[in-house]
Amino acid sequence: MPKDQPNHSQPSARQGEVGQPELIVRASRQFWKALKLLVFSLVCCAAAVVAVALPEAALWLGSRGNAQLIVVGLAISLMNHCFGSEARTCGLVLEARLGRSTIQNYEAILYNRLSIVNFHRYVRLVIFLLSVFPLTLSVAYKGVDGGETHTNSLYGQLNLQGLFADAHQCNFRLDNPLPDKRATAIMIYVTEPIVTLNTRYPLKLGSYGLNMQVLNHNTTAMLDPPTSDYIQALRQKMFPGQTLYLQASVNATFSSINCTTADTSCTRSAEFLNDSSSSHATWTSTVKVSGNINFTMAAYKDQQVLFFAAWDKLADPPTNFSSEAVGFNLYRGHCDGRWRIDKSTVGLEEASGCVRSDFPGSQRVIVENIDWASLQKLQQVLADAMVTTSDDTIPVIMTTDLSVQSAIVASMMWSKLSSHASETTFYNRYPELDYVTEETLQWSVLTLKREVWLYVIICIQPVMIFIFMIIRYCLRHIPVSNTFGLTSLLAGIDLNSAALLKGASYSGTLNTRVTVTINVVEDGEARGRRCGHLEYVLGTDRKGKAGSLIDGVTYG
């Protein structure tokens, strides 16, 4: 026998005893391997956190399709590998110290298999949880999408990199958003978001469509939107998947029933149009709603008021109205608007700070354009929305929470003005409509939401790997690692123990549970160093010794 060969005649440690701390000083190789896995998983975790939490990184990745999902998914997959490797090693150590220490349990832990026969249920449960856990993380992070990442605000006057129109070009103004110049087409376009709703109930306060803002149940503002040319120029600068938020202080057209003087009170009595005061009306127009119900609109230019009433022409006397005449003030003012623009749609996100203009000249466009010629074409649309002709014998103009009616009145006036704005002479006549305002642009892309749940998904694996390291350190004197080989173990079984195996070779499956007892045997000193070897003893459930395998690894 060679001189350096360990002497196996030394008394073995007590069966079932893993060893004393002084026999194995430290398992430095396994410690450094675990530390490398932890460091690598921390690097992957940091990369994923940066891709989500750092706005610049999220914006850059989000503007390149699914790049952010790929980066985070790759980081989680690599952490899954580190987690699985360290979890197996920790499982082997715990099995050797606290478990039943059977070959089937070791094999199931090593190869992460649930198909092995005769291994214990608690191991099966642990393996199942450790197998499902990484898969759950790989799927869960995709459910935290739907967020947005914004750039810092950029201002129109900076004219950076050709992103903005010329400083002297009007990017916002009362302008026709359609190629069609007909007022009816414009009105149908801007009222589409509300006409599909139930007009018998108040509108929710907020923004609708291109430029409609319902301020309260009585007042609606139609903001001057970004011009079509400006929107097209911005879209040419956008990456696929990008969204642009555009904010500016713009002029707006208002409709409100909050009348301020007795002469323009919000309602009039049934005899309103028969009264002598009706002679002050600039014009009146009547259309048929349904059956015997007619709808009359009267304009009072000096007060910038439109009155509406529904009546039954067969009433006695037929000139009497069956409902009060409701009046709406029309005026121009200012709002701070915020639009959302992507490759296919543009819409008003919100508006605030809406006030009536104190400049007298700003109302001239309203006073001079409340005329019968164009508004009559839009009167039928307004009548259908304002009048209810249910089973009641008396038609009613809804006098409570007139948000729908106010919105349609405002859109009617704005559409009428926009149709005229298609002509250059219109701006020459009303130069106050052609103005320059400072806009604020903010680019945005769809990214993962910055939620606590997402950070938990990203960071939980490094934390668990660290916990596994602590457990392994506490049990560091157990000579088991994920390099523990079952093939060499089974190959060392005596021929008399071959009956334990099922199959043509020692690589088959075991017929019964076989325990593995790991003994640390001290061999004395070799070359001035204290050394020893491991002894693996196999036994059946009957605790009988079936054979032994001597591992020549020397610890010192």
XYZ file of C-alpha atoms in Angstrom:
556
model
C 0.000 0.000 0.000
C 1.456 3.398 -0.877
C 2.899 5.450 1.894
C 0.347 8.245 1.630
C -2.656 5.952 1.448
C -4.937 6.515 4.466
C -4.914 3.779 7.042
C -8.448 2.347 7.159
C -7.670 0.194 10.154
C -8.272 3.164 12.413
C -11.427 2.902 14.503
C -14.389 4.469 12.718
C -16.539 7.121 14.244
C -19.782 6.050 15.756
C -22.294 5.047 13.052
C -24.673 7.888 12.235
C -22.261 10.528 13.502
C -21.281 13.088 10.923
C -18.194 14.231 12.688
C -16.797 16.662 15.172
C -15.870 20.242 14.300
C -12.200 19.713 15.079
C -11.887 16.968 12.464
C -12.732 19.295 9.567
C -11.455 22.799 9.963
C -13.462 24.414 7.159
C -14.947 23.673 3.791
C -13.428 26.700 2.096
C -14.039 25.497 -1.439
C -17.801 25.208 -0.907
C -17.927 28.534 0.894
C -16.284 30.406 -1.961
C -18.522 28.696 -4.477
C -21.616 29.763 -2.534
C -20.226 33.282 -2.232
C -19.724 33.437 -5.999
C -23.338 32.397 -6.525
C -24.510 35.065 -4.100
C -22.417 37.795 -5.735
C -23.569 36.773 -9.206
C -27.223 36.783 -8.132
C -26.743 40.223 -6.540
C -25.316 41.536 -9.813
C -28.326 40.165 -11.704
C -30.653 41.635 -9.090
C -28.972 45.040 -9.382
C -29.257 44.964 -13.178
C -32.976 44.206 -12.970
C -33.557 46.915 -10.350
C -31.714 49.490 -12.478
C -33.769 48.489 -15.542
C -36.956 49.163 -13.572
C -36.165 51.892 -11.047
C -33.841 54.180 -13.026
C -36.054 56.318 -15.306
C -33.303 56.842 -17.892
C -32.654 53.098 -18.200
C -36.372 52.241 -18.230
C -37.034 54.873 -20.894
C -34.147 53.669 -23.073
C -35.174 50.013 -22.799
C -38.880 50.775 -23.164
C -38.296 52.620 -26.428
C -36.773 49.440 -27.871
C -39.756 47.148 -27.804
C -39.652 44.458 -25.119
C -36.045 45.138 -24.119
C -36.955 45.866 -20.491
C -38.932 42.625 -20.176
C -36.010 40.727 -21.694
C -33.449 42.246 -19.308
C -35.559 41.620 -16.199
C -36.543 38.142 -17.381
C -32.929 37.179 -18.122
C -31.810 38.439 -14.705
C -34.526 36.413 -12.956
C -33.623 33.299 -14.984
C -29.944 33.565 -14.027
C -30.915 34.068 -10.384
C -33.112 30.978 -10.698
C -30.007 28.967 -11.611
C -28.062 30.305 -8.602
C -31.026 29.709 -6.340
C -31.479 26.124 -7.525
C -27.808 25.260 -7.090
C -27.569 26.644 -3.563
C -30.959 25.221 -2.587
C -29.815 21.700 -3.566
C -26.630 22.015 -1.530
C -28.524 23.324 1.488
C -31.062 20.530 1.094
C -28.332 17.891 1.119
C -26.803 19.351 4.271
C -30.150 19.472 6.052
C -30.956 15.927 4.945
C -27.633 14.704 6.310
C -28.122 16.469 9.632
C -31.867 16.426 10.252
C -33.407 14.122 7.663
C -33.645 10.365 7.336
C -30.548 10.273 5.142
C -31.718 7.765 2.550
C -30.206 7.365 -0.885
C -33.587 8.057 -2.453
C -33.838 11.371 -0.602
C -30.334 12.358 -1.696
C -31.015 11.448 -5.294
C -34.320 13.343 -5.335
C -32.644 16.456 -3.908
C -29.634 16.252 -6.219
C -31.553 15.813 -9.439
C -34.712 17.689 -8.419
C -36.865 14.702 -9.342
C -40.343 13.890 -8.146
C -40.501 10.549 -10.010
C -38.118 8.698 -7.719
C -39.778 5.929 -5.735
C -39.474 5.306 -2.028
C -38.410 8.777 -0.979
C -40.149 10.554 1.834
C -43.096 12.897 1.527
C -41.444 15.870 3.178
C -38.679 15.745 0.569
C -41.294 15.526 -2.164
C -43.016 18.631 -0.802
C -39.762 20.577 -0.522
C -38.708 19.645 -4.062
C -42.111 20.635 -5.403
C -41.960 24.042 -3.722
C -38.384 24.670 -4.845
C -39.352 23.726 -8.409
C -42.468 25.893 -8.533
C -40.927 28.920 -6.823
C -38.548 30.001 -9.648
C -41.209 29.349 -12.289
C -43.657 31.494 -10.354
C -41.195 34.377 -10.268
C -40.523 34.038 -14.004
C -44.235 34.464 -14.685
C -45.192 36.904 -11.922
C -42.994 39.805 -13.049
C -44.808 39.946 -16.390
C -48.015 40.733 -14.554
C -46.621 44.052 -13.310
C -46.687 45.708 -16.728
C -48.821 48.670 -17.748
C -46.632 51.342 -16.196
C -45.166 54.399 -17.870
C -41.813 56.123 -17.651
C -41.533 59.810 -18.525
C -38.667 61.996 -19.586
C -37.992 65.297 -17.935
C -40.208 68.062 -19.251
C -39.003 69.873 -22.367
C -40.217 73.303 -23.396
C -41.312 74.367 -26.840
C -39.216 77.502 -26.949
C -36.011 75.477 -26.604
C -36.455 74.104 -30.155
C -34.155 71.146 -29.369
C -33.119 68.674 -32.084
C -35.956 69.700 -34.346
C -38.574 68.309 -31.961
C -40.606 71.490 -31.857
C -42.235 73.641 -34.440
C -40.973 77.092 -35.284
C -41.391 79.528 -32.409
C -43.517 81.812 -34.584
C -45.819 79.047 -35.779
C -49.110 78.613 -33.897
C -49.144 75.065 -32.596
C -52.447 75.503 -30.719
C -55.450 77.365 -32.013
C -59.158 77.171 -32.771
C -58.690 75.030 -35.862
C -60.516 72.340 -37.811
C -59.063 68.929 -36.847
C -60.581 67.201 -39.889
C -60.138 67.401 -43.664
C -63.933 67.771 -43.840
C -64.916 71.446 -43.467
C -68.575 70.832 -42.638
C -69.608 71.911 -39.124
C -71.823 68.832 -38.765
C -68.857 66.508 -39.436
C -66.726 68.355 -36.885
C -69.493 68.249 -34.275
C -70.052 64.514 -34.754
C -66.295 63.959 -34.357
C -65.863 65.908 -31.115
C -69.088 64.669 -29.492
C -68.566 60.997 -30.338
C -67.140 60.152 -26.860
C -70.355 61.335 -25.137
C -73.205 60.607 -27.575
C -72.644 56.882 -27.035
C -73.303 57.372 -23.298
C -76.700 57.569 -21.638
C -77.578 61.233 -22.050
C -80.281 60.973 -19.385
C -77.611 60.931 -16.686
C -74.947 63.537 -15.850
C -71.529 63.104 -17.371
C -68.633 62.259 -15.115
C -66.376 65.234 -14.641
C -63.249 64.929 -16.742
C -61.908 64.937 -20.294
C -63.548 63.504 -23.389
C -62.183 63.087 -26.883
C -59.913 65.596 -28.564
C -60.600 68.720 -26.492
C -63.740 68.482 -24.328
C -63.475 69.101 -20.569
C -66.589 68.761 -18.383
C -65.787 71.166 -15.540
C -68.974 70.666 -13.520
C -72.561 69.593 -14.123
C -73.357 72.956 -15.731
C -70.170 74.003 -17.548
C -68.099 72.529 -20.367
C -64.969 73.876 -22.054
C -63.812 73.071 -25.593
C -60.061 73.751 -25.632
C -58.118 74.881 -28.680
C -56.282 71.620 -29.537
C -52.839 71.078 -31.094
C -53.010 71.656 -34.830
C -53.020 68.656 -37.164
C -49.672 69.659 -38.706
C -48.065 69.941 -35.270
C -49.360 66.512 -34.216
C -48.050 64.963 -37.412
C -44.621 66.565 -36.932
C -44.409 65.179 -33.388
C -45.427 61.689 -34.479
C -42.592 61.588 -36.973
C -40.164 61.915 -34.049
C -41.714 59.110 -31.979
C -40.360 55.584 -31.576
C -42.780 52.639 -31.757
C -44.481 52.284 -28.388
C -43.703 55.838 -27.325
C -46.322 58.245 -26.018
C -46.099 62.012 -25.884
C -47.729 64.208 -23.261
C -48.193 67.788 -24.420
C -49.153 70.541 -21.999
C -49.969 74.167 -22.792
C -52.081 77.126 -21.705
C -54.640 77.603 -24.475
C -57.847 79.446 -25.214
C -61.191 77.644 -24.969
C -64.867 77.983 -25.850
C -67.234 77.596 -22.869
C -70.880 76.737 -22.420
C -72.454 77.297 -19.003
C -75.925 77.705 -17.475
C -74.441 79.674 -14.596
C -75.953 82.964 -15.763
C -74.852 86.056 -13.882
C -77.568 88.714 -14.417
C -81.344 88.882 -14.308
C -81.465 89.610 -18.036
C -79.723 86.315 -18.782
C -81.292 84.091 -16.143
C -80.913 80.437 -16.848
C -84.609 79.682 -17.332
C -87.632 81.515 -18.621
C -91.346 80.879 -18.103
C -93.583 79.014 -20.511
C -94.714 82.272 -22.133
C -91.130 83.304 -22.819
C -91.304 83.504 -26.602
C -94.671 85.222 -26.548
C -93.318 87.873 -24.196
C -92.226 91.195 -25.618
C -88.720 90.436 -24.430
C -88.431 87.860 -27.184
C -88.123 90.696 -29.636
C -84.588 91.104 -28.363
C -83.725 87.721 -29.782
C -81.417 87.886 -32.793
C -83.156 84.937 -34.352
C -85.215 81.848 -33.497
C -85.323 78.457 -35.134
C -87.617 75.462 -34.616
C -87.133 71.836 -35.605
C -89.263 68.753 -35.095
C -88.091 66.241 -32.494
C -90.716 63.485 -32.698
C -94.459 63.325 -33.032
C -95.940 66.667 -32.087
C -92.861 67.777 -30.185
C -90.924 70.728 -31.536
C -87.631 72.178 -30.376
C -86.962 75.909 -30.509
C -83.624 77.675 -30.221
C -83.364 81.439 -29.723
C -80.125 83.445 -29.813
C -79.395 86.616 -27.841
C -76.157 87.932 -29.254
C -75.593 90.842 -26.886
C -75.702 88.581 -23.843
C -74.035 85.660 -25.659
C -76.918 83.397 -24.622
C -78.771 80.621 -26.419
C -82.219 79.642 -25.116
C -83.765 76.255 -25.826
C -87.259 74.963 -25.241
C -89.408 71.973 -26.210
C -93.129 72.323 -26.798
C -96.196 70.503 -28.093
C -97.642 72.147 -31.173
C -101.066 70.653 -30.431
C -101.197 72.238 -27.003
C -104.032 74.631 -26.228
C -103.075 77.285 -27.006
C -100.426 75.830 -29.370
C -97.989 78.668 -28.781
C -97.556 77.806 -25.113
C -94.409 75.946 -24.132
C -94.674 72.744 -22.152
C -91.330 73.266 -20.496
C -89.172 76.107 -19.344
C -86.730 77.640 -21.759
C -83.183 76.867 -20.630
C -80.412 79.362 -21.382
C -76.703 78.709 -21.910
C -73.985 81.352 -21.784
C -71.318 81.078 -24.489
C -67.926 82.736 -23.995
C -64.200 82.411 -24.583
C -61.602 81.886 -21.864
C -58.373 80.074 -20.948
C -57.449 76.569 -19.758
C -54.274 74.649 -19.017
C -54.620 71.486 -21.075
C -52.659 68.248 -21.223
C -52.920 65.994 -24.290
C -51.817 62.399 -24.778
C -50.498 61.615 -28.260
C -49.392 58.267 -29.650
C -48.947 56.899 -33.161
C -52.670 56.450 -33.770
C -54.670 58.560 -31.307
C -54.711 61.967 -29.673
C -56.909 62.958 -26.757
C -57.241 65.465 -23.940
C -56.016 63.957 -20.654
C -57.016 66.754 -18.297
C -57.618 70.484 -18.088
C -57.326 72.839 -15.147
C -57.303 76.544 -14.324
C -60.227 77.258 -16.666
C -61.413 80.872 -16.405
C -63.358 83.346 -18.538
C -61.273 85.870 -20.434
C -61.437 89.448 -19.175
C -60.274 90.843 -22.516
C -63.415 92.247 -24.234
C -62.126 91.595 -27.728
C -61.862 87.877 -27.057
C -65.669 87.596 -26.945
C -66.164 89.204 -30.350
C -65.870 85.902 -32.158
C -68.792 84.541 -30.107
C -71.047 87.583 -30.475
C -70.567 87.823 -34.228
C -71.023 84.133 -34.941
C -74.219 83.256 -33.063
C -76.213 83.246 -36.270
C -78.939 81.108 -37.695
C -77.196 80.108 -40.924
C -74.805 77.533 -39.432
C -76.259 76.738 -36.024
C -79.543 75.533 -37.507
C -77.665 72.680 -39.187
C -76.511 71.517 -35.752
C -79.812 72.124 -33.968
C -81.222 68.641 -34.662
C -78.250 66.937 -32.994
C -78.721 69.192 -29.996
C -82.470 68.509 -29.820
C -82.002 64.744 -29.773
C -79.696 65.053 -26.778
C -81.599 67.689 -24.807
C -85.209 66.577 -25.078
C -86.715 63.485 -23.478
C -90.034 62.306 -24.912
C -90.777 59.267 -22.839
C -94.273 58.224 -21.800
C -94.755 61.658 -20.279
C -97.316 63.739 -22.115
C -95.221 66.833 -21.459
C -91.783 67.007 -23.119
C -89.012 67.948 -20.742
C -85.684 69.656 -21.193
C -83.662 68.212 -18.353
C -83.095 71.117 -15.975
C -81.008 69.207 -13.415
C -77.349 68.367 -13.971
C -77.260 69.598 -17.562
C -73.728 68.321 -18.189
C -74.571 66.453 -21.387
C -76.568 69.344 -22.802
C -73.889 71.855 -21.808
C -71.228 69.695 -23.468
C -73.175 69.481 -26.711
C -73.942 73.217 -26.732
C -70.237 73.965 -26.266
C -69.236 71.492 -28.982
C -71.878 72.947 -31.299
C -70.458 76.465 -30.978
C -66.847 75.258 -31.210
C -67.606 73.163 -34.312
C -69.291 76.127 -35.950
C -66.246 78.340 -35.315
C -63.825 75.595 -36.400
C -65.548 75.183 -39.728
C -65.004 78.889 -40.400
C -61.396 78.617 -39.216
C -60.589 76.552 -42.296
C -60.472 79.839 -44.162
C -57.438 82.131 -43.816
C -59.607 85.271 -43.801
C -61.192 84.084 -40.543
C -57.903 84.601 -38.658
C -57.406 87.950 -40.349
C -60.783 89.043 -39.002
C -60.157 87.624 -35.520
C -56.390 87.882 -34.940
C -56.822 86.986 -31.251
C -57.441 83.379 -32.382
C -53.965 83.135 -33.895
C -51.694 83.151 -30.835
C -48.419 81.641 -29.664
C -48.175 79.749 -26.393
C -45.400 77.886 -24.644
C -45.866 74.129 -24.565
C -44.291 71.488 -22.355
C -43.500 68.087 -23.862
C -42.908 64.874 -21.980
C -41.992 61.637 -23.752
C -43.232 58.409 -22.256
C -42.933 54.671 -22.951
C -44.748 51.656 -21.557
C -42.657 49.928 -18.904
C -43.068 47.733 -15.865
C -44.796 49.418 -12.945
C -42.529 50.505 -10.114
C -44.422 48.621 -7.451
C -43.202 47.041 -4.234
C -44.412 43.652 -5.474
C -42.072 43.831 -8.491
C -39.057 44.661 -6.315
C -39.939 41.714 -4.059
C -39.981 39.416 -7.107
C -36.575 40.680 -8.218
C -34.835 40.688 -4.827
C -36.239 37.662 -3.049
C -33.855 35.111 -4.586
C -30.579 36.769 -3.457
C -32.084 37.052 0.024
C -32.940 33.359 0.079
C -29.504 32.416 -1.276
C -27.974 34.391 1.587
C -30.199 32.523 4.056
C -29.083 29.207 2.540
C -25.464 30.327 2.997
C -26.095 31.062 6.682
C -27.636 27.623 7.144
C -24.708 25.972 5.395
C -22.249 27.934 7.482
C -23.940 26.802 10.674
C -23.720 23.203 9.408
C -20.354 23.684 7.716
C -18.782 20.567 9.293
C -21.156 18.245 7.457
C -19.073 16.852 4.528
C -21.851 16.960 1.918
C -22.207 19.208 -1.110
C -23.942 19.210 -4.444
C -20.932 17.317 -5.886
C -21.913 14.325 -3.749
C -22.050 11.496 -6.357
C -24.495 8.612 -6.147
C -22.892 6.715 -9.024
C -19.593 6.258 -7.227
C -21.443 5.515 -4.031
C -23.432 2.682 -5.543
C -20.394 1.364 -7.393
C -18.697 0.664 -4.075
C -21.409 -1.642 -2.767
C -20.267 -5.195 -2.084
C -21.467 -7.870 -4.457
C -23.395 -9.382 -1.578
C -25.536 -6.240 -1.496
C -26.445 -6.315 -5.182
C -29.916 -7.529 -4.317
C -30.695 -4.026 -3.124
C -30.604 -2.802 -6.720
C -33.293 -3.304 -9.319
C -32.113 -3.376 -12.920
C -29.300 -4.591 -15.085
C -26.632 -2.458 -13.453
C -25.876 -0.410 -10.409
C -27.455 2.581 -12.139
C -30.925 1.106 -11.675
C -33.480 1.997 -9.015
C -33.503 0.746 -5.459
C -36.049 -1.787 -4.327
C -36.154 -0.480 -0.790
C -35.026 2.525 1.188
C -31.323 2.471 1.877
C -29.831 4.744 4.519
C -26.496 6.405 4.080
C -24.409 6.918 7.178
C -21.536 9.331 6.703
C -18.674 8.814 9.115
C -15.621 11.007 9.460
C -12.583 8.867 10.295
C -9.419 10.446 11.612
C -6.304 8.901 10.042
C -3.738 10.611 12.181
C -1.082 12.776 10.596
C 0.417 12.667 7.133
C 3.350 14.904 6.203
C 2.919 16.764 9.433
C -0.747 17.523 8.832
C -3.774 16.146 10.566
C -5.931 14.236 8.086
C -8.883 11.916 7.788
C -11.319 10.365 5.352
C -15.064 9.922 4.875
C -16.754 6.584 5.210
C -20.159 6.041 3.662
C -22.051 3.102 5.127
C -25.175 1.836 3.375
C -27.880 0.048 5.263
C -31.472 -1.072 4.728
C -34.422 -0.155 6.907
C -33.411 -3.085 9.086
C -30.272 -1.140 10.020
C -28.087 -3.889 8.627
C -24.763 -2.888 7.165
C -24.799 -3.587 3.440
C -21.358 -2.346 2.475
C -19.010 0.580 2.696
C -17.271 2.971 0.355
C -14.072 4.721 1.342
C -13.684 8.228 -0.098
C -10.045 9.191 -0.405
C -10.588 12.932 0.002
C -8.280 14.227 2.690
C -9.309 17.084 4.953
C -6.771 18.991 6.897
